[in-house]
PDB file of C-alpha atoms in Angstrom:
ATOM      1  CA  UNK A 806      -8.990   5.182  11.298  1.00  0.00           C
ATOM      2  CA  UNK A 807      -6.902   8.060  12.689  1.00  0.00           C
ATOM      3  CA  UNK A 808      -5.349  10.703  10.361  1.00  0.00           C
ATOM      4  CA  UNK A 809      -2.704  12.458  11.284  1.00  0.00           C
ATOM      5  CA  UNK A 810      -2.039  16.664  10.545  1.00  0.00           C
ATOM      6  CA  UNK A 811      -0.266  16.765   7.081  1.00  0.00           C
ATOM      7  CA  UNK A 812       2.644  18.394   7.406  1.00  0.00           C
ATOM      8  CA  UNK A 813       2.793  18.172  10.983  1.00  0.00           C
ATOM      9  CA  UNK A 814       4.776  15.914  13.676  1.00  0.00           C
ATOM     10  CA  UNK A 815       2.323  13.097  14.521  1.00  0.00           C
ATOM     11  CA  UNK A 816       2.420  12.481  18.104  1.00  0.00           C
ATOM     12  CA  UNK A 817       0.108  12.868  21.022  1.00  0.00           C
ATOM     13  CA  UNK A 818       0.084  12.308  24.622  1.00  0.00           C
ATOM     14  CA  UNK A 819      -1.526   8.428  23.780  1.00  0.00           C
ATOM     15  CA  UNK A 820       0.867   7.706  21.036  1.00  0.00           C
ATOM     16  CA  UNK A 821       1.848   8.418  17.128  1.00  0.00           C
ATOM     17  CA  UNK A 822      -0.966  10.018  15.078  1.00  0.00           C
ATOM     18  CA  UNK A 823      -2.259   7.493  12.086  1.00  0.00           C
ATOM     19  CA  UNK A 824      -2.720   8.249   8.776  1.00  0.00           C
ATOM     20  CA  UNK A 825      -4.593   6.094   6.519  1.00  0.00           C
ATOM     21  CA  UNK A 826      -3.910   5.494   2.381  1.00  0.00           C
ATOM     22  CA  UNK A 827      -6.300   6.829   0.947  1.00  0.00           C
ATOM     23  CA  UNK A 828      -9.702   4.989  -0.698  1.00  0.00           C
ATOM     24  CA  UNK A 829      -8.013   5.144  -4.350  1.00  0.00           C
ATOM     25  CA  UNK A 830      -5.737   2.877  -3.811  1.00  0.00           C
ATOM     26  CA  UNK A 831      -8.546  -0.331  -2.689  1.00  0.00           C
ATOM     27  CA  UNK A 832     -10.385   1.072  -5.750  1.00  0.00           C
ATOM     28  CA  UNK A 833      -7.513   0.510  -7.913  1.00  0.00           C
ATOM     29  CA  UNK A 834      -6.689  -3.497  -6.442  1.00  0.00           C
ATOM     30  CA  UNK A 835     -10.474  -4.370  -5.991  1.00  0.00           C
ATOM     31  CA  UNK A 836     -10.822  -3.489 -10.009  1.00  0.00           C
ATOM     32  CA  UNK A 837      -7.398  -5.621 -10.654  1.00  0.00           C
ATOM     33  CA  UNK A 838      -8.678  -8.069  -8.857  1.00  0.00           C
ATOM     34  CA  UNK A 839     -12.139  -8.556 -10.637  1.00  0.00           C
ATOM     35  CA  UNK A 840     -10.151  -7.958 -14.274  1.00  0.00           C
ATOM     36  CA  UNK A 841      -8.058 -10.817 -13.697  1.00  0.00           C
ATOM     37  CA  UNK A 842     -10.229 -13.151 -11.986  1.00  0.00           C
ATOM     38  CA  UNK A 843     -12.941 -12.710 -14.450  1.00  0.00           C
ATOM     39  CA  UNK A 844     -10.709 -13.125 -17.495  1.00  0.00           C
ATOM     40  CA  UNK A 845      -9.557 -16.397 -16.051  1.00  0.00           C
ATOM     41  CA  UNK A 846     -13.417 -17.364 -15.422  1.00  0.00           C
ATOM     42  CA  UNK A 847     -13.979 -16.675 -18.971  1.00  0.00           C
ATOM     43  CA  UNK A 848     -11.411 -18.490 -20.168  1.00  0.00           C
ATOM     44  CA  UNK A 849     -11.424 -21.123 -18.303  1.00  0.00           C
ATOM     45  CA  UNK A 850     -15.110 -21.699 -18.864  1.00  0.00           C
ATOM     46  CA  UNK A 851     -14.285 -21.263 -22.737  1.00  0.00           C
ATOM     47  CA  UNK A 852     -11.661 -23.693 -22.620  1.00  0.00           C
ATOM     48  CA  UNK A 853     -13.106 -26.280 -20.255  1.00  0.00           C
ATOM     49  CA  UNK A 854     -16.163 -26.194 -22.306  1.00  0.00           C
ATOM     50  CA  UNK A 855     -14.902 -26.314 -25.657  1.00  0.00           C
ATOM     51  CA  UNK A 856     -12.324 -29.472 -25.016  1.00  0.00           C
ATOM     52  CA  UNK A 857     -13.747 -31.094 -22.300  1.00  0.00           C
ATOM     53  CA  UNK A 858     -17.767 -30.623 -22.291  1.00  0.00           C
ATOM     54  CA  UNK A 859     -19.875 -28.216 -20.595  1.00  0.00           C
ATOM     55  CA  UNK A 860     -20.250 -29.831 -17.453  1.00  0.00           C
ATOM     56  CA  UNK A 861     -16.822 -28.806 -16.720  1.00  0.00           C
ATOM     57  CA  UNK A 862     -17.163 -25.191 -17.861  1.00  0.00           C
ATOM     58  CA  UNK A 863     -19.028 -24.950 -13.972  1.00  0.00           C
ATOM     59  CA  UNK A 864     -15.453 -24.920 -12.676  1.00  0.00           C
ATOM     60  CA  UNK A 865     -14.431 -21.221 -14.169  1.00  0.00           C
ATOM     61  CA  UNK A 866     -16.736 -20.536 -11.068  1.00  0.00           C
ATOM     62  CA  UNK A 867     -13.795 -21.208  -9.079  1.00  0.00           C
ATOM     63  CA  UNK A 868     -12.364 -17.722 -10.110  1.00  0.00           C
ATOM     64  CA  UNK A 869     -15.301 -16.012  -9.488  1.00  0.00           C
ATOM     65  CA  UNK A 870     -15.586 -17.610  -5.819  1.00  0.00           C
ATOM     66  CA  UNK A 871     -12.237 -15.975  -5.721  1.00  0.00           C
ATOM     67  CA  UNK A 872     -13.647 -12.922  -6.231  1.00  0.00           C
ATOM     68  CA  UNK A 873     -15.175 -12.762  -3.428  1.00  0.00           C
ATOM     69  CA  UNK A 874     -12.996 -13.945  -0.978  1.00  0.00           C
ATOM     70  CA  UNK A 875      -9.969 -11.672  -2.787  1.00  0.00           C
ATOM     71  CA  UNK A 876     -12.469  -8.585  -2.192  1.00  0.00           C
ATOM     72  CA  UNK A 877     -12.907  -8.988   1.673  1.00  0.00           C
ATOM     73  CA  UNK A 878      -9.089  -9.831   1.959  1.00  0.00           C
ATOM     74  CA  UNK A 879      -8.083  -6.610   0.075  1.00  0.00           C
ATOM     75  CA  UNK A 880     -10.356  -4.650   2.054  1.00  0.00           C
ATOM     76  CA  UNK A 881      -8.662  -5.653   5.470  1.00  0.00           C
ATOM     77  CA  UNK A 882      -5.203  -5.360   3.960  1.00  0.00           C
ATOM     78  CA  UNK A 883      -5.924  -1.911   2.919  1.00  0.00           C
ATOM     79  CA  UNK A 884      -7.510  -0.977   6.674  1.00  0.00           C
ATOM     80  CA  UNK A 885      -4.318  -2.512   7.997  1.00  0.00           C
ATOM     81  CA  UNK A 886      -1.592  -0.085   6.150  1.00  0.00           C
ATOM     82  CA  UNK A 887      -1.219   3.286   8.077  1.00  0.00           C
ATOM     83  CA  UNK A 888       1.651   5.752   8.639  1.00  0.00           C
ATOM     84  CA  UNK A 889       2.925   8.507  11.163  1.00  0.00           C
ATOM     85  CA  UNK A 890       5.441  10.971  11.059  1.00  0.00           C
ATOM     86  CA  UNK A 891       7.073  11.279  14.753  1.00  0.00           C
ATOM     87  CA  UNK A 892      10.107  13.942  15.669  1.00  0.00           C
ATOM     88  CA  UNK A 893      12.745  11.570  14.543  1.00  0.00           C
ATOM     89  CA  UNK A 894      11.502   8.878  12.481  1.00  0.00           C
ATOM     90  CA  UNK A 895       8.672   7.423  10.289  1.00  0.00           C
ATOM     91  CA  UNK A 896       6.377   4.965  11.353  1.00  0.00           C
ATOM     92  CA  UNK A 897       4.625   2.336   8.889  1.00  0.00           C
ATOM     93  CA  UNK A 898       2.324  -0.266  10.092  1.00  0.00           C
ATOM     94  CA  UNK A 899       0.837  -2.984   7.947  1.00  0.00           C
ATOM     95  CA  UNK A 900      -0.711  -6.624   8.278  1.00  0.00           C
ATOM     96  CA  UNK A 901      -3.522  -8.878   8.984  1.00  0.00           C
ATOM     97  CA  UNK A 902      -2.303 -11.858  10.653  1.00  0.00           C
ATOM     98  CA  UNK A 903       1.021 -10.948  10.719  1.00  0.00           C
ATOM     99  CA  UNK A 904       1.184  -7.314  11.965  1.00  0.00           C
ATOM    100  CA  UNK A 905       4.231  -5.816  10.827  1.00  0.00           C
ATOM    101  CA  UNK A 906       5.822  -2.617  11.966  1.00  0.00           C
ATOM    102  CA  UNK A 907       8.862  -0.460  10.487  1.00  0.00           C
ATOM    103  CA  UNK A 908      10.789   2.047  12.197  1.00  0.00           C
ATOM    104  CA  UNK A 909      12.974   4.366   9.500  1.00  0.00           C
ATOM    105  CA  UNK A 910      14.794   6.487  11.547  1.00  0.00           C
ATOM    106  CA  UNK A 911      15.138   9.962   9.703  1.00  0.00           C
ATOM    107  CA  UNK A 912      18.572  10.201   9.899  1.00  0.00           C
ATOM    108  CA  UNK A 913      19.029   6.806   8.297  1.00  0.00           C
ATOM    109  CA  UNK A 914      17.147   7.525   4.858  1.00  0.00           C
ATOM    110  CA  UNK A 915      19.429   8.321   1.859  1.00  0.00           C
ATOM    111  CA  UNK A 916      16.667   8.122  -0.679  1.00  0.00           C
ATOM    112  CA  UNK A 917      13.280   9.532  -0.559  1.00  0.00           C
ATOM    113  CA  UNK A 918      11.474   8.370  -4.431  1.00  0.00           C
ATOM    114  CA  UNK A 919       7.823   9.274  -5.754  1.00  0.00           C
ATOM    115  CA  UNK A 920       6.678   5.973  -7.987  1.00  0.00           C
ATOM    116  CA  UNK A 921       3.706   5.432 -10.051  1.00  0.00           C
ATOM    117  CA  UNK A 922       3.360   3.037 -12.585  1.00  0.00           C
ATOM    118  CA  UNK A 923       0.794   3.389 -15.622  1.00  0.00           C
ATOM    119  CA  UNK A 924      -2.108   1.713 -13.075  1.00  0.00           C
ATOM    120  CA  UNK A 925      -1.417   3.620 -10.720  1.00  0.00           C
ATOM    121  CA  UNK A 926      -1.113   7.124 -12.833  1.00  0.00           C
ATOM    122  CA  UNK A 927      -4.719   6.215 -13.946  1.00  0.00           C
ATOM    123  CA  UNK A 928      -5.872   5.934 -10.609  1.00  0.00           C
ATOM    124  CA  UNK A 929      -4.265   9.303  -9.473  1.00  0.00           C
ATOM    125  CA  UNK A 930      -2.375   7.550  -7.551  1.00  0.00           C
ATOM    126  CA  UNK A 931       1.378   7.386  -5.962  1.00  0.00           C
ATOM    127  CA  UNK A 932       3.816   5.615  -3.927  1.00  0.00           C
ATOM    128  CA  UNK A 933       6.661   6.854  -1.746  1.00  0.00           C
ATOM    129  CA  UNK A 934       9.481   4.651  -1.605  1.00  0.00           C
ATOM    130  CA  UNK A 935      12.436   4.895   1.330  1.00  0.00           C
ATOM    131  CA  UNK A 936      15.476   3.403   1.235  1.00  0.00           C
ATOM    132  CA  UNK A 937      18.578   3.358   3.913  1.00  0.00           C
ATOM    133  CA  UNK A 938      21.696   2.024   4.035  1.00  0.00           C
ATOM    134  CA  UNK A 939      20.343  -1.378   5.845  1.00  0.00           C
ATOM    135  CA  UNK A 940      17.757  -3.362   2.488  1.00  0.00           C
ATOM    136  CA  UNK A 941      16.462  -4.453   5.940  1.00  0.00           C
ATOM    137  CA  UNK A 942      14.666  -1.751   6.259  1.00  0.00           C
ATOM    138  CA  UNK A 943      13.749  -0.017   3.219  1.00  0.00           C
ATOM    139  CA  UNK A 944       9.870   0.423   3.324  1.00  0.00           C
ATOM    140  CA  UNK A 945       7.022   1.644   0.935  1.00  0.00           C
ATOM    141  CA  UNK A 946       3.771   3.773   1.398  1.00  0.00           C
ATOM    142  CA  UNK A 947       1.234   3.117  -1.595  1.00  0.00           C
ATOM    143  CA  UNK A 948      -1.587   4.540  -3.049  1.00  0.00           C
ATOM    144  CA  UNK A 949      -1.249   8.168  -1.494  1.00  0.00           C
ATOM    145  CA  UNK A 950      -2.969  11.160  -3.743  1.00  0.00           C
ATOM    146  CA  UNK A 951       0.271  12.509  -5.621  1.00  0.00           C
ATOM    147  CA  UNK A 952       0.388  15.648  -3.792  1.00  0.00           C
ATOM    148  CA  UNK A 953       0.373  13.681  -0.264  1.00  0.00           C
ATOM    149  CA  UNK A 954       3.274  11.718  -1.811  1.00  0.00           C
ATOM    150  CA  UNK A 955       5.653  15.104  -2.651  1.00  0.00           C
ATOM    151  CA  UNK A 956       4.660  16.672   0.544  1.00  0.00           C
ATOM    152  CA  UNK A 957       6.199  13.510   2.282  1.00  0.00           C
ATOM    153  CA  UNK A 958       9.111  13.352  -0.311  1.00  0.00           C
ATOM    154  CA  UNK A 959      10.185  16.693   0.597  1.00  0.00           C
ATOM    155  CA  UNK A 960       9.294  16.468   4.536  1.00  0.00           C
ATOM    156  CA  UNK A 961      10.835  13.319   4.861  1.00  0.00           C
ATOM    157  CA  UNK A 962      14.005  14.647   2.761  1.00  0.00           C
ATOM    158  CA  UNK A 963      14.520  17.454   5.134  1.00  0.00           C
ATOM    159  CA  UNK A 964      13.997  15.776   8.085  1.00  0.00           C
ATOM    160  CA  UNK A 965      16.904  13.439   6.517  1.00  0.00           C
ATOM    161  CA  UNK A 966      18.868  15.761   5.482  1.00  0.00           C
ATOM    162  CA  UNK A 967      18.802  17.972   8.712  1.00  0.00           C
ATOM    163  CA  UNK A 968      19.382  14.576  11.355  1.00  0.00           C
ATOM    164  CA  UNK A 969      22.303  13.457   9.046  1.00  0.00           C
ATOM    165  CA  UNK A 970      23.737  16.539   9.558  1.00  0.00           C
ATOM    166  CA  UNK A 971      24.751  15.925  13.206  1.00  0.00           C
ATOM    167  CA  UNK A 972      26.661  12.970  12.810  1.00  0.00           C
TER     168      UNK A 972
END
């Protein structure tokens, strides 16, 4: 995967430079992912074999073959979401089957927010949330380190502030 210069304008002769999220944030959904899926397992296999008989305990394995598949899936979600900064607009790119691309035009953007939730505090993690006029066309990069996250806040705020200027 690419990575583009922080602070920098992202674009080279063969197109936008690509940054990545950052490993945190497929840390943070794998572990959700096996929490949840094993409680179920365990429940279900408590359940199931309590009321029913044991034989049918053997389908809390169903969660657990979730597991699995869930854990390959997140991996090549995560690989898909990437972002560049250009001269006059952000780029975010996201999607496994269906690839999806947003264009947020600097000049458009009339808020720039830094989230994290309680999860995501824990992880050291952050999310940078931008929203224009259009609901079209708000978009969201997760998981970045918190510091990556304010340094695009405030970049992306100036560059907003600065091509809203002209018009």
């Amino acid at each position: 995967m690419e990575t583009g210069s922080p602070g920098g304008v992202g674009t080279t002769a063969a197109g936008p430079e690509w940054t990545g999220l950052p490993p945190g944030l497929l840390r943070m959904r794998r572990l959700l992912l096996v929490v949840w899926l094993g409680l179920t397992a365990v429940g279900a296999g408590l359940l199931l074999g309590l009321l029913v008989g044991p034989a049918w305990a053997a389908f809390a394995l169903l969660p657990l073959a979730g597991i699995g598949w869930g854990w390959v899936l997140l991996g090549r979600n995560w690989l898909s979401w990437r972002y560049a900064e250009r001269a006059d607009d952000l780029l975010i790119s996201r999607g496994v089957l269906w690839r999806e691309e947003t264009v947020v035009p600097y000049g458009r953007m009339q808020l720039v927010e830094v989230t994290s939730g309680p999860v995501e505090r824990h992880f050291g993690l952050a999310s940078v949330q931008l929203h224009t006029a259009a609901a079209a066309t708000d978009a969201t990069v997760p998981g970045l380190d918190p510091a990556e996250a304010e340094r695009l806040r405030d970049r992306l705020t100036q560059l907003g502030e600065a091509r809203s200027a002209g018009l």
